[in-house]
């Protein structure tokens, strides 16, 4: 993360470990998360703002994919806002892969159920291989929430519930 510099990616300055606690030093985002914003304001009703914010997240995703990173947990609580600019954050589930279209093997399922791509949930290609397409699915779910103010598959609280919906 320290090597990634982009206006739509949260800046990482370093880390420090004290005992069993790790501390990350990152950019301060004065408006909190997109989740916070949606709770305070409801759905994004200003079409211009919606278009700009969608472009911010799309640009951030394009940049990390171009640089061999798949986020794997794109959701409103992992999108920070600083001075009305959206920034991707929380790369704890991220994986490196070669080029944007290549896959890297992975046995861990990552993400949040309401934002997971179907192939991740059903154990299809993305459970055994990481590709940027799963971030695009999650991004679509974020857009849905920005427009409606509701999570997609809101009634789902775990992966197994969503698995049976599919």
GROMACS .gro file of C-alpha atoms in nm:
model
  166
    1UNK     CA    1   0.000   0.000   0.000
    2UNK     CA    2   0.287   0.238   0.069
    3UNK     CA    3   0.391   0.213  -0.297
    4UNK     CA    4   0.046   0.302  -0.429
    5UNK     CA    5  -0.009   0.674  -0.477
    6UNK     CA    6  -0.338   0.786  -0.628
    7UNK     CA    7  -0.594   1.054  -0.535
    8UNK     CA    8  -0.865   0.788  -0.493
    9UNK     CA    9  -0.661   0.551  -0.275
   10UNK     CA   10  -0.608   0.631   0.093
   11UNK     CA   11  -0.247   0.730   0.161
   12UNK     CA   12  -0.048   0.499   0.386
   13UNK     CA   13   0.243   0.651   0.578
   14UNK     CA   14   0.379   0.360   0.780
   15UNK     CA   15   0.319   0.125   1.069
   16UNK     CA   16   0.443   0.053   1.420
   17UNK     CA   17   0.411  -0.250   1.644
   18UNK     CA   18   0.388  -0.223   2.022
   19UNK     CA   19   0.367  -0.561   2.192
   20UNK     CA   20   0.086  -0.747   2.019
   21UNK     CA   21  -0.075  -0.432   1.878
   22UNK     CA   22  -0.008  -0.301   1.530
   23UNK     CA   23  -0.074   0.060   1.433
   24UNK     CA   24  -0.115   0.189   1.078
   25UNK     CA   25  -0.056   0.554   0.996
   26UNK     CA   26  -0.283   0.666   0.715
   27UNK     CA   27  -0.434   0.980   0.570
   28UNK     CA   28  -0.703   1.144   0.783
   29UNK     CA   29  -1.037   1.148   0.601
   30UNK     CA   30  -1.240   1.427   0.759
   31UNK     CA   31  -1.581   1.308   0.638
   32UNK     CA   32  -1.559   0.947   0.755
   33UNK     CA   33  -1.674   0.657   0.541
   34UNK     CA   34  -1.931   0.642   0.263
   35UNK     CA   35  -2.142   0.436   0.505
   36UNK     CA   36  -2.132   0.726   0.754
   37UNK     CA   37  -2.231   0.971   0.481
   38UNK     CA   38  -2.523   0.755   0.363
   39UNK     CA   39  -2.652   0.716   0.721
   40UNK     CA   40  -2.642   1.093   0.774
   41UNK     CA   41  -2.780   1.198   0.435
   42UNK     CA   42  -2.962   0.904   0.281
   43UNK     CA   43  -2.924   0.814  -0.087
   44UNK     CA   44  -2.715   1.040  -0.310
   45UNK     CA   45  -2.984   1.253  -0.481
   46UNK     CA   46  -2.754   1.496  -0.661
   47UNK     CA   47  -2.684   1.333  -0.998
   48UNK     CA   48  -2.366   1.536  -1.047
   49UNK     CA   49  -2.226   1.431  -0.709
   50UNK     CA   50  -2.324   1.069  -0.777
   51UNK     CA   51  -2.141   1.074  -1.112
   52UNK     CA   52  -1.828   1.227  -0.960
   53UNK     CA   53  -1.822   0.982  -0.669
   54UNK     CA   54  -1.874   0.683  -0.901
   55UNK     CA   55  -1.582   0.812  -1.110
   56UNK     CA   56  -1.364   0.842  -0.797
   57UNK     CA   57  -1.415   0.478  -0.700
   58UNK     CA   58  -1.385   0.359  -1.061
   59UNK     CA   59  -1.055   0.546  -1.099
   60UNK     CA   60  -0.921   0.397  -0.776
   61UNK     CA   61  -1.018   0.044  -0.882
   62UNK     CA   62  -0.874   0.095  -1.229
   63UNK     CA   63  -0.546   0.208  -1.075
   64UNK     CA   64  -0.505  -0.081  -0.831
   65UNK     CA   65  -0.606  -0.339  -1.093
   66UNK     CA   66  -0.358  -0.186  -1.337
   67UNK     CA   67  -0.093  -0.223  -1.068
   68UNK     CA   68  -0.168  -0.585  -0.991
   69UNK     CA   69  -0.389  -0.552  -0.682
   70UNK     CA   70  -0.740  -0.690  -0.625
   71UNK     CA   71  -0.915  -0.525  -0.326
   72UNK     CA   72  -1.164  -0.810  -0.255
   73UNK     CA   73  -1.373  -0.612  -0.003
   74UNK     CA   74  -1.515  -0.309  -0.184
   75UNK     CA   75  -1.806  -0.173   0.021
   76UNK     CA   76  -1.918   0.168   0.153
   77UNK     CA   77  -1.746   0.123   0.490
   78UNK     CA   78  -1.414   0.071   0.305
   79UNK     CA   79  -1.452   0.391   0.107
   80UNK     CA   80  -1.336   0.703   0.289
   81UNK     CA   81  -1.426   1.064   0.213
   82UNK     CA   82  -1.184   1.354   0.239
   83UNK     CA   83  -1.293   1.696   0.117
   84UNK     CA   84  -1.567   1.530  -0.094
   85UNK     CA   85  -1.317   1.298  -0.265
   86UNK     CA   86  -1.383   0.924  -0.231
   87UNK     CA   87  -1.083   0.703  -0.153
   88UNK     CA   88  -1.055   0.324  -0.139
   89UNK     CA   89  -0.933   0.205   0.201
   90UNK     CA   90  -0.886  -0.115   0.404
   91UNK     CA   91  -0.666  -0.332   0.189
   92UNK     CA   92  -0.651  -0.607   0.454
   93UNK     CA   93  -0.817  -0.860   0.219
   94UNK     CA   94  -0.631  -0.743  -0.094
   95UNK     CA   95  -0.425  -0.979  -0.305
   96UNK     CA   96  -0.155  -0.917  -0.561
   97UNK     CA   97  -0.189  -1.065  -0.905
   98UNK     CA   98   0.014  -1.030  -1.221
   99UNK     CA   99  -0.169  -0.841  -1.489
  100UNK     CA  100  -0.530  -0.731  -1.455
  101UNK     CA  101  -0.662  -1.035  -1.637
  102UNK     CA  102  -0.442  -1.298  -1.474
  103UNK     CA  103  -0.538  -1.502  -1.170
  104UNK     CA  104  -0.354  -1.589  -0.851
  105UNK     CA  105  -0.450  -1.895  -0.650
  106UNK     CA  106  -0.608  -1.833  -0.313
  107UNK     CA  107  -0.798  -2.061  -0.080
  108UNK     CA  108  -0.948  -1.791   0.143
  109UNK     CA  109  -1.289  -1.643   0.074
  110UNK     CA  110  -1.276  -1.268   0.131
  111UNK     CA  111  -1.532  -0.992   0.131
  112UNK     CA  112  -1.861  -0.900   0.292
  113UNK     CA  113  -2.166  -1.115   0.204
  114UNK     CA  114  -2.390  -0.837   0.067
  115UNK     CA  115  -2.114  -0.723  -0.169
  116UNK     CA  116  -1.961  -1.058  -0.275
  117UNK     CA  117  -1.968  -1.167  -0.636
  118UNK     CA  118  -2.179  -1.480  -0.696
  119UNK     CA  119  -1.878  -1.685  -0.808
  120UNK     CA  120  -1.703  -1.610  -0.478
  121UNK     CA  121  -2.006  -1.724  -0.276
  122UNK     CA  122  -2.078  -2.038  -0.475
  123UNK     CA  123  -1.716  -2.147  -0.473
  124UNK     CA  124  -1.669  -2.085  -0.843
  125UNK     CA  125  -1.361  -1.940  -1.009
  126UNK     CA  126  -1.291  -1.657  -0.768
  127UNK     CA  127  -1.266  -1.873  -0.458
  128UNK     CA  128  -0.966  -2.048  -0.608
  129UNK     CA  129  -0.842  -1.754  -0.810
  130UNK     CA  130  -0.844  -1.383  -0.757
  131UNK     CA  131  -0.954  -1.160  -1.044
  132UNK     CA  132  -1.053  -0.795  -1.066
  133UNK     CA  133  -1.406  -0.885  -1.178
  134UNK     CA  134  -1.511  -0.953  -0.819
  135UNK     CA  135  -1.422  -0.590  -0.732
  136UNK     CA  136  -1.639  -0.471  -1.021
  137UNK     CA  137  -1.938  -0.671  -0.889
  138UNK     CA  138  -1.885  -0.524  -0.542
  139UNK     CA  139  -1.856  -0.175  -0.693
  140UNK     CA  140  -2.194  -0.228  -0.862
  141UNK     CA  141  -2.339  -0.314  -0.520
  142UNK     CA  142  -2.189   0.008  -0.379
  143UNK     CA  143  -2.351   0.209  -0.659
  144UNK     CA  144  -2.685   0.040  -0.583
  145UNK     CA  145  -2.653   0.144  -0.218
  146UNK     CA  146  -2.556   0.500  -0.312
  147UNK     CA  147  -2.869   0.532  -0.526
  148UNK     CA  148  -3.120   0.352  -0.302
  149UNK     CA  149  -2.974   0.399   0.045
  150UNK     CA  150  -3.012   0.024   0.102
  151UNK     CA  151  -2.765  -0.261   0.088
  152UNK     CA  152  -2.817  -0.510  -0.189
  153UNK     CA  153  -2.940  -0.837  -0.042
  154UNK     CA  154  -3.006  -0.647   0.282
  155UNK     CA  155  -3.166  -0.948   0.448
  156UNK     CA  156  -2.848  -1.153   0.412
  157UNK     CA  157  -2.627  -1.163   0.719
  158UNK     CA  158  -2.388  -1.440   0.622
  159UNK     CA  159  -2.241  -1.611   0.320
  160UNK     CA  160  -2.450  -1.927   0.358
  161UNK     CA  161  -2.778  -1.734   0.345
  162UNK     CA  162  -2.663  -1.568   0.024
  163UNK     CA  163  -2.542  -1.901  -0.115
  164UNK     CA  164  -2.893  -2.043  -0.082
  165UNK     CA  165  -3.042  -1.733  -0.250
  166UNK     CA  166  -2.823  -1.800  -0.553
   0.00000   0.00000   0.00000
